[in-house]
Amino acid sequence: MPSRPRGGPAAPAIIDSSRSQLVLMSVPAGEEIGEETHEGIDQVLVFFITRGAAPLELFTVYTPPEHPSGTVHRTRAEADAAEAASHA
């Protein structure tokens, strides 16, 4: 599995196609990704159980792709700003 950026709820899109997108996320303990809802697409979330101060590791598959190819959000603030800009 490709490595993920650490230090924030990073969301690198690692596999993109015209029909789907695989995104990895690493969420530090005590942080959250917020509402993970998207209109008009199918989404599957898979979580990996962690303990203590370990970050929550998960991946999601969007069908069709939700983010531009190559998107990486290193913090939730970056992700929220990008989401707001895409719906402005």
mmCIF file of N, CA, C and O in Angstrom:
data_model
loop_
_atom_site.group_PDB
_atom_site.id
_atom_site.type_symbol
_atom_site.label_atom_id
_atom_site.label_comp_id
_atom_site.label_asym_id
_atom_site.label_seq_id
_atom_site.Cartn_x
_atom_site.Cartn_y
_atom_site.Cartn_z
ATOM 1 N N MET A 1 0.848 -1.165 0.000
ATOM 2 C CA MET A 1 0.000 0.000 0.000
ATOM 3 C C MET A 1 0.901 1.237 0.000
ATOM 4 O O MET A 1 1.846 1.296 0.782
ATOM 5 N N PRO A 2 0.643 2.236 -0.825
ATOM 6 C CA PRO A 2 1.474 3.438 -0.847
ATOM 7 C C PRO A 2 1.463 4.139 0.500
ATOM 8 O O PRO A 2 0.490 4.057 1.240
ATOM 9 N N SER A 3 2.539 4.837 0.816
ATOM 10 C CA SER A 3 2.597 5.543 2.085
ATOM 11 C C SER A 3 1.694 6.762 2.038
ATOM 12 O O SER A 3 1.427 7.327 0.992
ATOM 13 N N ARG A 4 1.197 7.155 3.187
ATOM 14 C CA ARG A 4 0.329 8.310 3.319
ATOM 15 C C ARG A 4 1.036 9.432 4.044
ATOM 16 O O ARG A 4 1.830 9.166 4.928
ATOM 17 N N PRO A 5 0.717 10.686 3.718
ATOM 18 C CA PRO A 5 1.256 11.796 4.499
ATOM 19 C C PRO A 5 0.786 11.677 5.945
ATOM 20 O O PRO A 5 -0.321 11.220 6.197
ATOM 21 N N ARG A 6 1.594 12.071 6.877
ATOM 22 C CA ARG A 6 1.239 12.027 8.302
ATOM 23 C C ARG A 6 1.036 13.444 8.828
ATOM 24 O O ARG A 6 1.445 14.406 8.225
ATOM 25 N N GLY A 7 0.397 13.545 9.998
ATOM 26 C CA GLY A 7 0.278 14.829 10.661
ATOM 27 C C GLY A 7 -1.040 15.533 10.427
ATOM 28 O O GLY A 7 -1.261 16.609 10.916
ATOM 29 N N GLY A 8 -1.962 14.951 9.720
ATOM 30 C CA GLY A 8 -3.269 15.557 9.507
ATOM 31 C C GLY A 8 -4.156 14.587 8.768
ATOM 32 O O GLY A 8 -3.703 13.550 8.306
ATOM 33 N N PRO A 9 -5.441 14.918 8.656
ATOM 34 C CA PRO A 9 -6.343 14.028 7.930
ATOM 35 C C PRO A 9 -6.050 14.077 6.438
ATOM 36 O O PRO A 9 -6.775 14.668 5.665
ATOM 37 N N ALA A 10 -4.947 13.519 6.052
ATOM 38 C CA ALA A 10 -4.520 13.578 4.657
ATOM 39 C C ALA A 10 -5.418 12.704 3.800
ATOM 40 O O ALA A 10 -5.857 11.655 4.237
ATOM 41 N N ALA A 11 -5.659 13.143 2.600
ATOM 42 C CA ALA A 11 -6.507 12.380 1.693
ATOM 43 C C ALA A 11 -5.893 12.350 0.305
ATOM 44 O O ALA A 11 -6.329 13.054 -0.581
ATOM 45 N N PRO A 12 -4.847 11.564 0.120
ATOM 46 C CA PRO A 12 -4.299 11.476 -1.231
ATOM 47 C C PRO A 12 -5.101 10.505 -2.088
ATOM 48 O O PRO A 12 -5.387 9.394 -1.670
ATOM 49 N N ALA A 13 -5.502 10.971 -3.254
ATOM 50 C CA ALA A 13 -6.154 10.075 -4.202
ATOM 51 C C ALA A 13 -5.058 9.263 -4.865
ATOM 52 O O ALA A 13 -4.205 9.814 -5.547
ATOM 53 N N ILE A 14 -5.053 7.946 -4.633
ATOM 54 C CA ILE A 14 -3.934 7.161 -5.142
ATOM 55 C C ILE A 14 -4.257 6.390 -6.405
ATOM 56 O O ILE A 14 -3.367 6.009 -7.133
ATOM 57 N N ILE A 15 -5.533 6.126 -6.634
ATOM 58 C CA ILE A 15 -5.913 5.460 -7.872
ATOM 59 C C ILE A 15 -7.110 6.200 -8.441
ATOM 60 O O ILE A 15 -8.130 6.346 -7.766
ATOM 61 N N ASP A 16 -6.955 6.704 -9.645
ATOM 62 C CA ASP A 16 -8.027 7.422 -10.320
ATOM 63 C C ASP A 16 -8.347 6.725 -11.629
ATOM 64 O O ASP A 16 -7.446 6.274 -12.330
ATOM 65 N N SER A 17 -9.618 6.666 -11.945
ATOM 66 C CA SER A 17 -10.035 6.228 -13.269
ATOM 67 C C SER A 17 -11.238 7.076 -13.647
ATOM 68 O O SER A 17 -11.688 7.913 -12.867
ATOM 69 N N SER A 18 -11.760 6.867 -14.808
ATOM 70 C CA SER A 18 -12.923 7.651 -15.217
ATOM 71 C C SER A 18 -14.170 7.247 -14.431
ATOM 72 O O SER A 18 -15.128 8.008 -14.370
ATOM 73 N N ARG A 19 -14.117 6.076 -13.773
ATOM 74 C CA ARG A 19 -15.296 5.580 -13.069
ATOM 75 C C ARG A 19 -15.190 5.569 -11.549
ATOM 76 O O ARG A 19 -16.199 5.519 -10.856
ATOM 77 N N SER A 20 -13.971 5.557 -11.013
ATOM 78 C CA SER A 20 -13.837 5.471 -9.562
ATOM 79 C C SER A 20 -12.525 6.072 -9.093
ATOM 80 O O SER A 20 -11.641 6.381 -9.893
ATOM 81 N N GLN A 21 -12.430 6.208 -7.772
ATOM 82 C CA GLN A 21 -11.241 6.815 -7.163
ATOM 83 C C GLN A 21 -11.031 6.181 -5.792
ATOM 84 O O GLN A 21 -11.973 6.094 -4.999
ATOM 85 N N LEU A 22 -9.811 5.751 -5.506
ATOM 86 C CA LEU A 22 -9.440 5.209 -4.207
ATOM 87 C C LEU A 22 -8.651 6.276 -3.461
ATOM 88 O O LEU A 22 -7.672 6.813 -3.993
ATOM 89 N N VAL A 23 -9.087 6.596 -2.247
ATOM 90 C CA VAL A 23 -8.463 7.648 -1.446
ATOM 91 C C VAL A 23 -8.067 7.071 -0.090
ATOM 92 O O VAL A 23 -8.865 6.405 0.560
ATOM 93 N N LEU A 24 -6.819 7.320 0.337
ATOM 94 C CA LEU A 24 -6.335 6.905 1.654
ATOM 95 C C LEU A 24 -6.400 8.086 2.604
ATOM 96 O O LEU A 24 -6.110 9.219 2.215
ATOM 97 N N MET A 25 -6.749 7.805 3.861
ATOM 98 C CA MET A 25 -6.785 8.857 4.875
ATOM 99 C C MET A 25 -6.107 8.370 6.145
ATOM 100 O O MET A 25 -6.206 7.204 6.502
ATOM 101 N N SER A 26 -5.438 9.304 6.817
ATOM 102 C CA SER A 26 -4.831 9.059 8.111
ATOM 103 C C SER A 26 -5.266 10.204 9.015
ATOM 104 O O SER A 26 -4.904 11.351 8.779
ATOM 105 N N VAL A 27 -6.059 9.889 10.030
ATOM 106 C CA VAL A 27 -6.642 10.911 10.895
ATOM 107 C C VAL A 27 -6.018 10.790 12.284
ATOM 108 O O VAL A 27 -6.205 9.777 12.957
ATOM 109 N N PRO A 28 -5.269 11.823 12.730
ATOM 110 C CA PRO A 28 -4.636 11.755 14.047
ATOM 111 C C PRO A 28 -5.654 11.539 15.167
ATOM 112 O O PRO A 28 -6.809 11.979 15.063
ATOM 113 N N ALA A 29 -5.230 10.868 16.227
ATOM 114 C CA ALA A 29 -6.089 10.643 17.385
ATOM 115 C C ALA A 29 -6.641 11.972 17.883
ATOM 116 O O ALA A 29 -5.920 12.964 17.945
ATOM 117 N N GLY A 30 -7.928 11.998 18.176
ATOM 118 C CA GLY A 30 -8.567 13.207 18.681
ATOM 119 C C GLY A 30 -9.087 14.130 17.592
ATOM 120 O O GLY A 30 -9.773 15.107 17.886
ATOM 121 N N GLU A 31 -8.754 13.863 16.331
ATOM 122 C CA GLU A 31 -9.265 14.674 15.230
ATOM 123 C C GLU A 31 -10.355 13.904 14.507
ATOM 124 O O GLU A 31 -10.625 12.751 14.815
ATOM 125 N N GLU A 32 -11.002 14.562 13.552
ATOM 126 C CA GLU A 32 -12.069 13.917 12.808
ATOM 127 C C GLU A 32 -12.047 14.385 11.363
ATOM 128 O O GLU A 32 -11.381 15.365 11.028
ATOM 129 N N ILE A 33 -12.774 13.674 10.512
ATOM 130 C CA ILE A 33 -12.854 14.068 9.112
ATOM 131 C C ILE A 33 -14.142 14.824 8.821
ATOM 132 O O ILE A 33 -14.366 15.274 7.717
ATOM 133 N N GLY A 34 -14.993 14.973 9.837
ATOM 134 C CA GLY A 34 -16.261 15.669 9.628
ATOM 135 C C GLY A 34 -17.251 14.759 8.924
ATOM 136 O O GLY A 34 -17.053 13.553 8.826
ATOM 137 N N GLU A 35 -18.345 15.369 8.434
ATOM 138 C CA GLU A 35 -19.334 14.583 7.705
ATOM 139 C C GLU A 35 -18.722 14.091 6.412
ATOM 140 O O GLU A 35 -18.226 14.870 5.626
ATOM 141 N N GLU A 36 -18.748 12.827 6.208
ATOM 142 C CA GLU A 36 -18.184 12.252 4.985
ATOM 143 C C GLU A 36 -19.346 11.828 4.100
ATOM 144 O O GLU A 36 -19.632 10.657 3.913
ATOM 145 N N THR A 37 -20.061 12.839 3.605
ATOM 146 C CA THR A 37 -21.208 12.591 2.733
ATOM 147 C C THR A 37 -21.005 13.359 1.434
ATOM 148 O O THR A 37 -20.489 14.475 1.431
ATOM 149 N N HIS A 38 -21.398 12.735 0.358
ATOM 150 C CA HIS A 38 -21.258 13.349 -0.964
ATOM 151 C C HIS A 38 -22.517 13.030 -1.760
ATOM 152 O O HIS A 38 -22.944 11.881 -1.815
ATOM 153 N N GLU A 39 -23.100 14.052 -2.365
ATOM 154 C CA GLU A 39 -24.326 13.889 -3.132
ATOM 155 C C GLU A 39 -24.038 13.312 -4.517
ATOM 156 O O GLU A 39 -23.065 13.693 -5.165
ATOM 157 N N GLY A 40 -24.874 12.405 -4.958
ATOM 158 C CA GLY A 40 -24.814 11.922 -6.324
ATOM 159 C C GLY A 40 -23.713 10.925 -6.640
ATOM 160 O O GLY A 40 -23.430 10.677 -7.813
ATOM 161 N N ILE A 41 -23.066 10.373 -5.621
ATOM 162 C CA ILE A 41 -22.029 9.365 -5.866
ATOM 163 C C ILE A 41 -22.222 8.206 -4.904
ATOM 164 O O ILE A 41 -22.892 8.330 -3.878
ATOM 165 N N ASP A 42 -21.643 7.078 -5.236
ATOM 166 C CA ASP A 42 -21.578 5.955 -4.309
ATOM 167 C C ASP A 42 -20.240 6.029 -3.594
ATOM 168 O O ASP A 42 -19.235 6.455 -4.180
ATOM 169 N N GLN A 43 -20.237 5.626 -2.316
ATOM 170 C CA GLN A 43 -19.006 5.691 -1.532
ATOM 171 C C GLN A 43 -18.943 4.501 -0.587
ATOM 172 O O GLN A 43 -19.939 4.139 0.032
ATOM 173 N N VAL A 44 -17.768 3.898 -0.503
ATOM 174 C CA VAL A 44 -17.507 2.818 0.443
ATOM 175 C C VAL A 44 -16.377 3.283 1.349
ATOM 176 O O VAL A 44 -15.350 3.763 0.866
ATOM 177 N N LEU A 45 -16.562 3.163 2.657
ATOM 178 C CA LEU A 45 -15.528 3.511 3.632
ATOM 179 C C LEU A 45 -15.061 2.234 4.326
ATOM 180 O O LEU A 45 -15.882 1.417 4.756
ATOM 181 N N VAL A 46 -13.737 2.066 4.445
ATOM 182 C CA VAL A 46 -13.155 0.916 5.139
ATOM 183 C C VAL A 46 -12.203 1.456 6.202
ATOM 184 O O VAL A 46 -11.284 2.209 5.887
ATOM 185 N N PHE A 47 -12.443 1.082 7.453
ATOM 186 C CA PHE A 47 -11.648 1.566 8.581
ATOM 187 C C PHE A 47 -10.750 0.466 9.108
ATOM 188 O O PHE A 47 -11.140 -0.704 9.155
ATOM 189 N N PHE A 48 -9.558 0.858 9.556
ATOM 190 C CA PHE A 48 -8.621 -0.051 10.202
ATOM 191 C C PHE A 48 -8.562 0.328 11.662
ATOM 192 O O PHE A 48 -8.271 1.474 11.996
ATOM 193 N N ILE A 49 -8.859 -0.606 12.545
ATOM 194 C CA ILE A 49 -8.920 -0.326 13.981
ATOM 195 C C ILE A 49 -7.533 -0.024 14.519
ATOM 196 O O ILE A 49 -6.577 -0.756 14.263
ATOM 197 N N THR A 50 -7.439 1.067 15.260
ATOM 198 C CA THR A 50 -6.191 1.456 15.909
ATOM 199 C C THR A 50 -6.461 1.657 17.396
ATOM 200 O O THR A 50 -7.609 1.729 17.821
ATOM 201 N N ARG A 51 -5.402 1.787 18.182
ATOM 202 C CA ARG A 51 -5.543 1.959 19.632
ATOM 203 C C ARG A 51 -4.687 3.114 20.101
ATOM 204 O O ARG A 51 -3.660 3.421 19.504
ATOM 205 N N GLY A 52 -5.121 3.706 21.194
ATOM 206 C CA GLY A 52 -4.337 4.766 21.827
ATOM 207 C C GLY A 52 -4.162 5.968 20.926
ATOM 208 O O GLY A 52 -5.096 6.446 20.310
ATOM 209 N N ALA A 53 -2.928 6.453 20.846
ATOM 210 C CA ALA A 53 -2.631 7.671 20.100
ATOM 211 C C ALA A 53 -2.358 7.411 18.617
ATOM 212 O O ALA A 53 -2.019 8.325 17.883
ATOM 213 N N ALA A 54 -2.531 6.177 18.175
ATOM 214 C CA ALA A 54 -2.293 5.868 16.757
ATOM 215 C C ALA A 54 -3.361 6.535 15.896
ATOM 216 O O ALA A 54 -4.519 6.628 16.286
ATOM 217 N N PRO A 55 -2.984 7.023 14.725
ATOM 218 C CA PRO A 55 -3.980 7.641 13.851
ATOM 219 C C PRO A 55 -4.977 6.606 13.322
ATOM 220 O O PRO A 55 -4.649 5.426 13.193
ATOM 221 N N LEU A 56 -6.189 7.072 13.048
ATOM 222 C CA LEU A 56 -7.189 6.243 12.400
ATOM 223 C C LEU A 56 -6.811 6.131 10.932
ATOM 224 O O LEU A 56 -6.578 7.138 10.263
ATOM 225 N N GLU A 57 -6.697 4.928 10.436
ATOM 226 C CA GLU A 57 -6.357 4.692 9.029
ATOM 227 C C GLU A 57 -7.617 4.200 8.325
ATOM 228 O O GLU A 57 -8.314 3.334 8.833
ATOM 229 N N LEU A 58 -7.895 4.766 7.164
ATOM 230 C CA LEU A 58 -9.045 4.323 6.408
ATOM 231 C C LEU A 58 -8.830 4.569 4.929
ATOM 232 O O LEU A 58 -7.935 5.318 4.540
ATOM 233 N N PHE A 59 -9.637 3.896 4.136
ATOM 234 C CA PHE A 59 -9.676 4.248 2.725
ATOM 235 C C PHE A 59 -11.123 4.315 2.288
ATOM 236 O O PHE A 59 -12.011 3.744 2.907
ATOM 237 N N THR A 60 -11.351 5.076 1.252
ATOM 238 C CA THR A 60 -12.682 5.210 0.690
ATOM 239 C C THR A 60 -12.595 5.092 -0.824
ATOM 240 O O THR A 60 -11.593 5.459 -1.420
ATOM 241 N N VAL A 61 -13.647 4.530 -1.381
ATOM 242 C CA VAL A 61 -13.755 4.435 -2.832
ATOM 243 C C VAL A 61 -14.952 5.269 -3.245
ATOM 244 O O VAL A 61 -16.057 5.089 -2.712
ATOM 245 N N TYR A 62 -14.724 6.217 -4.146
ATOM 246 C CA TYR A 62 -15.789 7.053 -4.697
ATOM 247 C C TYR A 62 -16.092 6.581 -6.111
ATOM 248 O O TYR A 62 -15.186 6.332 -6.900
ATOM 249 N N THR A 63 -17.383 6.489 -6.433
ATOM 250 C CA THR A 63 -17.799 6.148 -7.788
ATOM 251 C C THR A 63 -18.948 7.063 -8.176
ATOM 252 O O THR A 63 -20.011 6.968 -7.577
ATOM 253 N N PRO A 64 -18.758 7.985 -9.075
ATOM 254 C CA PRO A 64 -17.559 8.336 -9.836
ATOM 255 C C PRO A 64 -16.566 9.094 -8.955
ATOM 256 O O PRO A 64 -16.878 9.404 -7.800
ATOM 257 N N PRO A 65 -15.379 9.433 -9.483
ATOM 258 C CA PRO A 65 -14.382 10.169 -8.694
ATOM 259 C C PRO A 65 -14.963 11.451 -8.104
ATOM 260 O O PRO A 65 -15.761 12.130 -8.740
ATOM 261 N N GLU A 66 -14.554 11.743 -6.890
ATOM 262 C CA GLU A 66 -15.045 12.933 -6.178
ATOM 263 C C GLU A 66 -14.054 14.087 -6.216
ATOM 264 O O GLU A 66 -14.442 15.241 -6.134
ATOM 265 N N HIS A 67 -12.765 13.813 -6.285
ATOM 266 C CA HIS A 67 -11.726 14.838 -6.204
ATOM 267 C C HIS A 67 -10.898 14.853 -7.485
ATOM 268 O O HIS A 67 -10.739 13.823 -8.137
ATOM 269 N N PRO A 68 -10.335 16.013 -7.823
ATOM 270 C CA PRO A 68 -9.443 16.055 -8.990
ATOM 271 C C PRO A 68 -8.265 15.091 -8.797
ATOM 272 O O PRO A 68 -7.786 14.896 -7.683
ATOM 273 N N SER A 69 -7.816 14.495 -9.869
ATOM 274 C CA SER A 69 -6.700 13.561 -9.815
ATOM 275 C C SER A 69 -5.485 14.211 -9.166
ATOM 276 O O SER A 69 -5.159 15.355 -9.459
ATOM 277 N N GLY A 70 -4.825 13.479 -8.254
ATOM 278 C CA GLY A 70 -3.632 13.987 -7.588
ATOM 279 C C GLY A 70 -3.889 14.834 -6.364
ATOM 280 O O GLY A 70 -2.969 15.340 -5.737
ATOM 281 N N THR A 71 -5.151 14.988 -5.963
ATOM 282 C CA THR A 71 -5.496 15.813 -4.801
ATOM 283 C C THR A 71 -4.885 15.242 -3.521
ATOM 284 O O THR A 71 -4.967 14.048 -3.272
ATOM 285 N N VAL A 72 -4.274 16.112 -2.707
ATOM 286 C CA VAL A 72 -3.797 15.748 -1.373
ATOM 287 C C VAL A 72 -4.174 16.872 -0.421
ATOM 288 O O VAL A 72 -3.835 18.027 -0.664
ATOM 289 N N HIS A 73 -4.892 16.546 0.656
ATOM 290 C CA HIS A 73 -5.213 17.499 1.719
ATOM 291 C C HIS A 73 -4.426 17.073 2.953
ATOM 292 O O HIS A 73 -4.661 15.993 3.478
ATOM 293 N N ARG A 74 -3.499 17.880 3.382
ATOM 294 C CA ARG A 74 -2.655 17.511 4.525
ATOM 295 C C ARG A 74 -3.309 17.813 5.864
ATOM 296 O O ARG A 74 -2.878 17.296 6.886
ATOM 297 N N THR A 75 -4.359 18.640 5.868
ATOM 298 C CA THR A 75 -5.074 18.952 7.103
ATOM 299 C C THR A 75 -6.566 18.993 6.807
ATOM 300 O O THR A 75 -6.988 19.124 5.656
ATOM 301 N N ARG A 76 -7.367 18.930 7.852
ATOM 302 C CA ARG A 76 -8.810 19.057 7.663
ATOM 303 C C ARG A 76 -9.146 20.441 7.133
ATOM 304 O O ARG A 76 -10.043 20.591 6.298
ATOM 305 N N ALA A 77 -8.419 21.459 7.584
ATOM 306 C CA ALA A 77 -8.673 22.826 7.098
ATOM 307 C C ALA A 77 -8.491 22.896 5.584
ATOM 308 O O ALA A 77 -9.285 23.537 4.885
ATOM 309 N N GLU A 78 -7.445 22.270 5.059
ATOM 310 C CA GLU A 78 -7.233 22.235 3.611
ATOM 311 C C GLU A 78 -8.394 21.529 2.923
ATOM 312 O O GLU A 78 -8.883 21.994 1.882
ATOM 313 N N ALA A 79 -8.818 20.405 3.470
ATOM 314 C CA ALA A 79 -9.917 19.644 2.870
ATOM 315 C C ALA A 79 -11.219 20.450 2.888
ATOM 316 O O ALA A 79 -11.945 20.502 1.896
ATOM 317 N N ASP A 80 -11.495 21.110 4.028
ATOM 318 C CA ASP A 80 -12.716 21.917 4.133
ATOM 319 C C ASP A 80 -12.696 23.077 3.147
ATOM 320 O O ASP A 80 -13.705 23.384 2.518
ATOM 321 N N ALA A 81 -11.541 23.736 3.010
ATOM 322 C CA ALA A 81 -11.419 24.869 2.077
ATOM 323 C C ALA A 81 -11.620 24.404 0.639
ATOM 324 O O ALA A 81 -12.323 25.058 -0.147
ATOM 325 N N ALA A 82 -11.044 23.266 0.284
ATOM 326 C CA ALA A 82 -11.204 22.736 -1.074
ATOM 327 C C ALA A 82 -12.649 22.354 -1.340
ATOM 328 O O ALA A 82 -13.190 22.604 -2.419
ATOM 329 N N GLU A 83 -13.295 21.765 -0.363
ATOM 330 C CA GLU A 83 -14.699 21.374 -0.497
ATOM 331 C C GLU A 83 -15.582 22.602 -0.685
ATOM 332 O O GLU A 83 -16.450 22.633 -1.557
ATOM 333 N N ALA A 84 -15.337 23.636 0.123
ATOM 334 C CA ALA A 84 -16.119 24.877 -0.004
ATOM 335 C C ALA A 84 -15.906 25.533 -1.366
ATOM 336 O O ALA A 84 -16.846 26.001 -2.000
ATOM 337 N N ALA A 85 -14.673 25.529 -1.844
ATOM 338 C CA ALA A 85 -14.357 26.157 -3.142
ATOM 339 C C ALA A 85 -15.013 25.383 -4.284
ATOM 340 O O ALA A 85 -15.453 25.987 -5.269
ATOM 341 N N SER A 86 -15.090 24.066 -4.166
ATOM 342 C CA SER A 86 -15.675 23.272 -5.257
ATOM 343 C C SER A 86 -17.179 23.419 -5.334
ATOM 344 O O SER A 86 -17.774 23.108 -6.349
ATOM 345 N N HIS A 87 -17.796 23.896 -4.254
ATOM 346 C CA HIS A 87 -19.249 24.067 -4.248
ATOM 347 C C HIS A 87 -19.668 25.531 -4.245
ATOM 348 O O HIS A 87 -20.821 25.836 -3.992
ATOM 349 N N ALA A 88 -18.712 26.415 -4.504
ATOM 350 C CA ALA A 88 -19.021 27.860 -4.487
ATOM 351 C C ALA A 88 -19.683 28.298 -5.784
ATOM 352 O O ALA A 88 -19.622 27.731 -6.801
#
